[in-house]
């Protein structure tokens, strides 16, 4: 190695990174990235024109400022203030790299992987956090959380392990000479919308407000740091990132308008009602940014109508994107497909993804380099994601989870199937939704057929305040779209239900447990025309069953389907008769949505509600069924708006968890505190919150099923540990995975092959333990192991 290639130029004392291909490049400008160049003249407008001449701090400051500004209305005081915060966060985040000790380490290092909080033994992120606090003893701590965690993630304020308090007291390497342009900068004022929460005693607790602002600043900084580093370390990948034209939302609105017009004049009462919903959504889009409800029964066309509202509303208020939050992956795939078909030509014309799916079931065939990169920070005009991904990200601490958060601000968020708000996390969820609407210029639409009763009242103080219902007369709309009547049959045993199903040409039964579904299916007489669905079947198996069921429905052939409640998760099927085991009103409404869904029957479809003979083994559903029984005692129609409201009032308002913490059973909001101690004024337990906020508890083990030839080929690749695990393999395997509760897994562990040091478990004998009717089972090993609920 020549000396000229192994040391930086003498005239440039401080550098941020070395190129991964060092020392091959001959030009020092190529393989040594400057740390700071004081490029504050405003001549640089983005990364493209400052990569070759600006330092890393300049680039990160420019991007962080841009991202922070874009969270608020253009030109507002909030946007201007946030821009200053972003600028400082970017300039200060790597101050530790001015340390001569760090520079000496960089000279010895061949490349910088940009992964760890500390490079070698030289901590470069703590120095910036300490500097921020030295400039402002109070507000500097909001910078400190973001800067100290820009590699390792947001820390707890105090902890027995690593925490912000310890980082601020830590002895770090002397910084050497800090440029005057950085040293003289002071912490700016908070954005007025955030500051008001601190000063007004009539407004809700300010602690979560400051916590979210710090998390949003962290998001801006992390995304900016990744992108700026990528522009130097991996410029080829940086060029693969999509760049949407500024007029994209307007073009999408025009395309959607034409798409709806192509349906022609509504020729039925159902289509006329759907057209009315669409028109009211367009009219409501002119309203100010805030909280909305969209109460539309199943089959009312709310998917495209809500998108029409979102695009028109975004144009009206210059919001940046539309985010669909959906509780079930089955609905995600359906909605994303609808949106993709509408905008497919535009996406191909511009060469960028218009619709980005971000969920665990995404198939590799649906993914491109651009969509994979966009999913890192949600940089696309339409995002379709899960409720788990959305809410857990807003309470996350890891850099990868928080990176996208700033792109949720200043957008339109559609919460589809909003009745699925988790009760034990209700307060944290409602709090963050209200903050997005009140502070971050985000319009939130609660979209459902069974609107949850979450308005603020004396009995429900955590509820949302002002909200606008988009539909002028929801009750009239429900009457216009009524296609089914619910008949409460009382107690029915399996023999009776099976006998009535056998007498029907086409019929669906939805029950609460896998065991009940299996036993009811076994009582049906025409096995060749009967089908069964549960989550013990791998996804590709379930899709195959649903494909055959749909074909038989369309062709008017005999078909009887017994399913657990997974079919209520937005699965598009249309039966003339449905049986539903007693459950919550919201589940009954979803079951009714699979009956006469398209209104093709001359008379109303029938949904038969019954009390099952298996109620003793359905303890998980006992509370919701008891609440439903109370509602049915007072209301004849369980699908009426008054029944739905009463159900959620009882279900939410009367909730009494064992620890007495209603609506926040894990006490998440109590982990955000304002302290009197000026040495640590913001007591935010970010990592503790992230650990506790889990909408789906991880008590299951993934089992890979050798279902077909494709699965067996993937398993052979998985077994070959010479081949590193890669994204494509993991994505493809998801189609062949069944989730098994850990207790059931442990009882049957001898039935599985462990590979990759126990990371994966493969079913050894599918011929014995995987049924074409029921999926995974262990009757031959131990008869009653799979008595569990969905």
PDB file of N, CA, C and O in Angstrom, residues 756-788:
ATOM      1  N   UNK A 756     -30.357 -24.445  10.884  1.00  0.00           N
ATOM      2  CA  UNK A 756     -29.755 -23.120  11.110  1.00  0.00           C
ATOM      3  C   UNK A 756     -29.711 -22.780  12.597  1.00  0.00           C
ATOM      4  O   UNK A 756     -30.211 -21.725  13.026  1.00  0.00           O
ATOM      5  N   UNK A 757     -29.151 -23.695  13.379  1.00  0.00           N
ATOM      6  CA  UNK A 757     -29.000 -23.483  14.824  1.00  0.00           C
ATOM      7  C   UNK A 757     -30.339 -23.214  15.517  1.00  0.00           C
ATOM      8  O   UNK A 757     -30.415 -22.411  16.449  1.00  0.00           O
ATOM      9  N   UNK A 758     -31.371 -23.903  15.055  1.00  0.00           N
ATOM     10  CA  UNK A 758     -32.676 -23.779  15.711  1.00  0.00           C
ATOM     11  C   UNK A 758     -33.472 -22.560  15.321  1.00  0.00           C
ATOM     12  O   UNK A 758     -34.540 -22.303  15.894  1.00  0.00           O
ATOM     13  N   UNK A 759     -33.018 -21.812  14.328  1.00  0.00           N
ATOM     14  CA  UNK A 759     -33.798 -20.654  13.869  1.00  0.00           C
ATOM     15  C   UNK A 759     -35.057 -21.089  13.129  1.00  0.00           C
ATOM     16  O   UNK A 759     -36.051 -20.362  13.121  1.00  0.00           O
ATOM     17  N   UNK A 760     -35.004 -22.264  12.502  1.00  0.00           N
ATOM     18  CA  UNK A 760     -36.119 -22.739  11.688  1.00  0.00           C
ATOM     19  C   UNK A 760     -36.471 -24.171  12.088  1.00  0.00           C
ATOM     20  O   UNK A 760     -35.601 -24.949  12.487  1.00  0.00           O
ATOM     21  N   UNK A 761     -37.769 -24.474  11.948  1.00  0.00           N
ATOM     22  CA  UNK A 761     -38.259 -25.808  12.287  1.00  0.00           C
ATOM     23  C   UNK A 761     -39.102 -26.322  11.124  1.00  0.00           C
ATOM     24  O   UNK A 761     -40.034 -25.644  10.669  1.00  0.00           O
ATOM     25  N   UNK A 762     -38.772 -27.520  10.662  1.00  0.00           N
ATOM     26  CA  UNK A 762     -39.427 -28.102   9.488  1.00  0.00           C
ATOM     27  C   UNK A 762     -40.215 -29.332   9.929  1.00  0.00           C
ATOM     28  O   UNK A 762     -39.702 -30.178  10.678  1.00  0.00           O
ATOM     29  N   UNK A 763     -41.455 -29.430   9.487  1.00  0.00           N
ATOM     30  CA  UNK A 763     -42.263 -30.607   9.782  1.00  0.00           C
ATOM     31  C   UNK A 763     -41.636 -31.820   9.100  1.00  0.00           C
ATOM     32  O   UNK A 763     -41.432 -31.833   7.881  1.00  0.00           O
ATOM     33  N   UNK A 764     -41.331 -32.846   9.886  1.00  0.00           N
ATOM     34  CA  UNK A 764     -40.595 -34.002   9.361  1.00  0.00           C
ATOM     35  C   UNK A 764     -41.469 -34.887   8.489  1.00  0.00           C
ATOM     36  O   UNK A 764     -41.062 -35.336   7.407  1.00  0.00           O
ATOM     37  N   UNK A 765     -42.706 -35.155   8.924  1.00  0.00           N
ATOM     38  CA  UNK A 765     -43.545 -36.125   8.215  1.00  0.00           C
ATOM     39  C   UNK A 765     -44.905 -35.516   7.868  1.00  0.00           C
ATOM     40  O   UNK A 765     -45.890 -35.729   8.586  1.00  0.00           O
ATOM     41  N   UNK A 766     -44.991 -34.759   6.781  1.00  0.00           N
ATOM     42  CA  UNK A 766     -46.281 -34.159   6.407  1.00  0.00           C
ATOM     43  C   UNK A 766     -47.335 -35.211   6.050  1.00  0.00           C
ATOM     44  O   UNK A 766     -48.535 -34.952   6.180  1.00  0.00           O
ATOM     45  N   UNK A 767     -46.895 -36.393   5.599  1.00  0.00           N
ATOM     46  CA  UNK A 767     -47.857 -37.447   5.252  1.00  0.00           C
ATOM     47  C   UNK A 767     -48.692 -37.847   6.466  1.00  0.00           C
ATOM     48  O   UNK A 767     -49.863 -38.217   6.328  1.00  0.00           O
ATOM     49  N   UNK A 768     -48.096 -37.755   7.652  1.00  0.00           N
ATOM     50  CA  UNK A 768     -48.785 -38.138   8.884  1.00  0.00           C
ATOM     51  C   UNK A 768     -49.411 -36.945   9.591  1.00  0.00           C
ATOM     52  O   UNK A 768     -50.489 -37.060  10.171  1.00  0.00           O
ATOM     53  N   UNK A 769     -48.750 -35.817   9.548  1.00  0.00           N
ATOM     54  CA  UNK A 769     -49.137 -34.694  10.401  1.00  0.00           C
ATOM     55  C   UNK A 769     -49.577 -33.444   9.648  1.00  0.00           C
ATOM     56  O   UNK A 769     -49.651 -32.368  10.243  1.00  0.00           O
ATOM     57  N   UNK A 770     -49.847 -33.565   8.334  1.00  0.00           N
ATOM     58  CA  UNK A 770     -50.414 -32.424   7.613  1.00  0.00           C
ATOM     59  C   UNK A 770     -51.520 -32.933   6.708  1.00  0.00           C
ATOM     60  O   UNK A 770     -51.280 -33.684   5.755  1.00  0.00           O
ATOM     61  N   UNK A 771     -52.752 -32.545   7.042  1.00  0.00           N
ATOM     62  CA  UNK A 771     -53.931 -33.048   6.344  1.00  0.00           C
ATOM     63  C   UNK A 771     -54.358 -32.084   5.237  1.00  0.00           C
ATOM     64  O   UNK A 771     -54.316 -30.870   5.421  1.00  0.00           O
ATOM     65  N   UNK A 772     -54.807 -32.618   4.088  1.00  0.00           N
ATOM     66  CA  UNK A 772     -55.329 -31.732   3.027  1.00  0.00           C
ATOM     67  C   UNK A 772     -56.596 -31.008   3.448  1.00  0.00           C
ATOM     68  O   UNK A 772     -56.966 -29.998   2.853  1.00  0.00           O
ATOM     69  N   UNK A 773     -57.290 -31.536   4.469  1.00  0.00           N
ATOM     70  CA  UNK A 773     -58.500 -30.880   4.964  1.00  0.00           C
ATOM     71  C   UNK A 773     -58.217 -29.903   6.093  1.00  0.00           C
ATOM     72  O   UNK A 773     -58.805 -28.819   6.147  1.00  0.00           O
ATOM     73  N   UNK A 774     -57.324 -30.260   7.031  1.00  0.00           N
ATOM     74  CA  UNK A 774     -57.165 -29.488   8.270  1.00  0.00           C
ATOM     75  C   UNK A 774     -55.799 -28.842   8.446  1.00  0.00           C
ATOM     76  O   UNK A 774     -55.617 -28.041   9.348  1.00  0.00           O
ATOM     77  N   UNK A 775     -54.825 -29.199   7.614  1.00  0.00           N
ATOM     78  CA  UNK A 775     -53.494 -28.656   7.797  1.00  0.00           C
ATOM     79  C   UNK A 775     -52.731 -29.389   8.880  1.00  0.00           C
ATOM     80  O   UNK A 775     -52.864 -30.612   9.044  1.00  0.00           O
ATOM     81  N   UNK A 776     -51.955 -28.678   9.668  1.00  0.00           N
ATOM     82  CA  UNK A 776     -51.093 -29.267  10.685  1.00  0.00           C
ATOM     83  C   UNK A 776     -51.919 -29.891  11.808  1.00  0.00           C
ATOM     84  O   UNK A 776     -52.841 -29.261  12.332  1.00  0.00           O
ATOM     85  N   UNK A 777     -51.586 -31.126  12.188  1.00  0.00           N
ATOM     86  CA  UNK A 777     -52.313 -31.804  13.273  1.00  0.00           C
ATOM     87  C   UNK A 777     -51.414 -32.864  13.883  1.00  0.00           C
ATOM     88  O   UNK A 777     -50.433 -33.301  13.272  1.00  0.00           O
ATOM     89  N   UNK A 778     -51.765 -33.294  15.106  1.00  0.00           N
ATOM     90  CA  UNK A 778     -50.953 -34.289  15.803  1.00  0.00           C
ATOM     91  C   UNK A 778     -51.827 -35.359  16.448  1.00  0.00           C
ATOM     92  O   UNK A 778     -51.476 -35.917  17.478  1.00  0.00           O
ATOM     93  N   UNK A 779     -52.955 -35.655  15.837  1.00  0.00           N
ATOM     94  CA  UNK A 779     -53.856 -36.644  16.428  1.00  0.00           C
ATOM     95  C   UNK A 779     -53.179 -37.991  16.639  1.00  0.00           C
ATOM     96  O   UNK A 779     -53.404 -38.662  17.638  1.00  0.00           O
ATOM     97  N   UNK A 780     -52.302 -38.371  15.723  1.00  0.00           N
ATOM     98  CA  UNK A 780     -51.640 -39.667  15.852  1.00  0.00           C
ATOM     99  C   UNK A 780     -50.608 -39.691  16.977  1.00  0.00           C
ATOM    100  O   UNK A 780     -50.265 -40.741  17.497  1.00  0.00           O
ATOM    101  N   UNK A 781     -50.114 -38.486  17.335  1.00  0.00           N
ATOM    102  CA  UNK A 781     -49.086 -38.429  18.375  1.00  0.00           C
ATOM    103  C   UNK A 781     -49.695 -38.230  19.747  1.00  0.00           C
ATOM    104  O   UNK A 781     -49.314 -38.861  20.710  1.00  0.00           O
ATOM    105  N   UNK A 782     -50.684 -37.376  19.827  1.00  0.00           N
ATOM    106  CA  UNK A 782     -51.309 -37.071  21.132  1.00  0.00           C
ATOM    107  C   UNK A 782     -52.648 -36.423  20.816  1.00  0.00           C
ATOM    108  O   UNK A 782     -52.692 -35.302  20.333  1.00  0.00           O
ATOM    109  N   UNK A 783     -53.733 -37.080  21.097  1.00  0.00           N
ATOM    110  CA  UNK A 783     -55.023 -36.814  20.485  1.00  0.00           C
ATOM    111  C   UNK A 783     -55.543 -35.389  20.629  1.00  0.00           C
ATOM    112  O   UNK A 783     -56.068 -34.838  19.711  1.00  0.00           O
ATOM    113  N   UNK A 784     -55.430 -34.747  21.754  1.00  0.00           N
ATOM    114  CA  UNK A 784     -56.133 -33.480  21.945  1.00  0.00           C
ATOM    115  C   UNK A 784     -55.189 -32.295  22.159  1.00  0.00           C
ATOM    116  O   UNK A 784     -55.442 -31.407  22.959  1.00  0.00           O
ATOM    117  N   UNK A 785     -54.105 -32.254  21.416  1.00  0.00           N
ATOM    118  CA  UNK A 785     -53.135 -31.175  21.658  1.00  0.00           C
ATOM    119  C   UNK A 785     -53.555 -29.845  21.051  1.00  0.00           C
ATOM    120  O   UNK A 785     -53.178 -28.801  21.533  1.00  0.00           O
ATOM    121  N   UNK A 786     -54.315 -29.871  19.975  1.00  0.00           N
ATOM    122  CA  UNK A 786     -54.596 -28.625  19.274  1.00  0.00           C
ATOM    123  C   UNK A 786     -55.970 -28.063  19.611  1.00  0.00           C
ATOM    124  O   UNK A 786     -56.741 -27.699  18.739  1.00  0.00           O
ATOM    125  N   UNK A 787     -56.274 -28.010  20.882  1.00  0.00           N
ATOM    126  CA  UNK A 787     -57.508 -27.353  21.316  1.00  0.00           C
ATOM    127  C   UNK A 787     -57.128 -25.923  21.652  1.00  0.00           C
ATOM    128  O   UNK A 787     -56.727 -25.596  22.756  1.00  0.00           O
ATOM    129  N   UNK A 788     -57.191 -25.057  20.653  1.00  0.00           N
ATOM    130  CA  UNK A 788     -56.769 -23.671  20.871  1.00  0.00           C
ATOM    131  C   UNK A 788     -57.576 -22.758  19.964  1.00  0.00           C
ATOM    132  O   UNK A 788     -58.177 -23.187  18.988  1.00  0.00           O
TER     133      UNK A 788
END
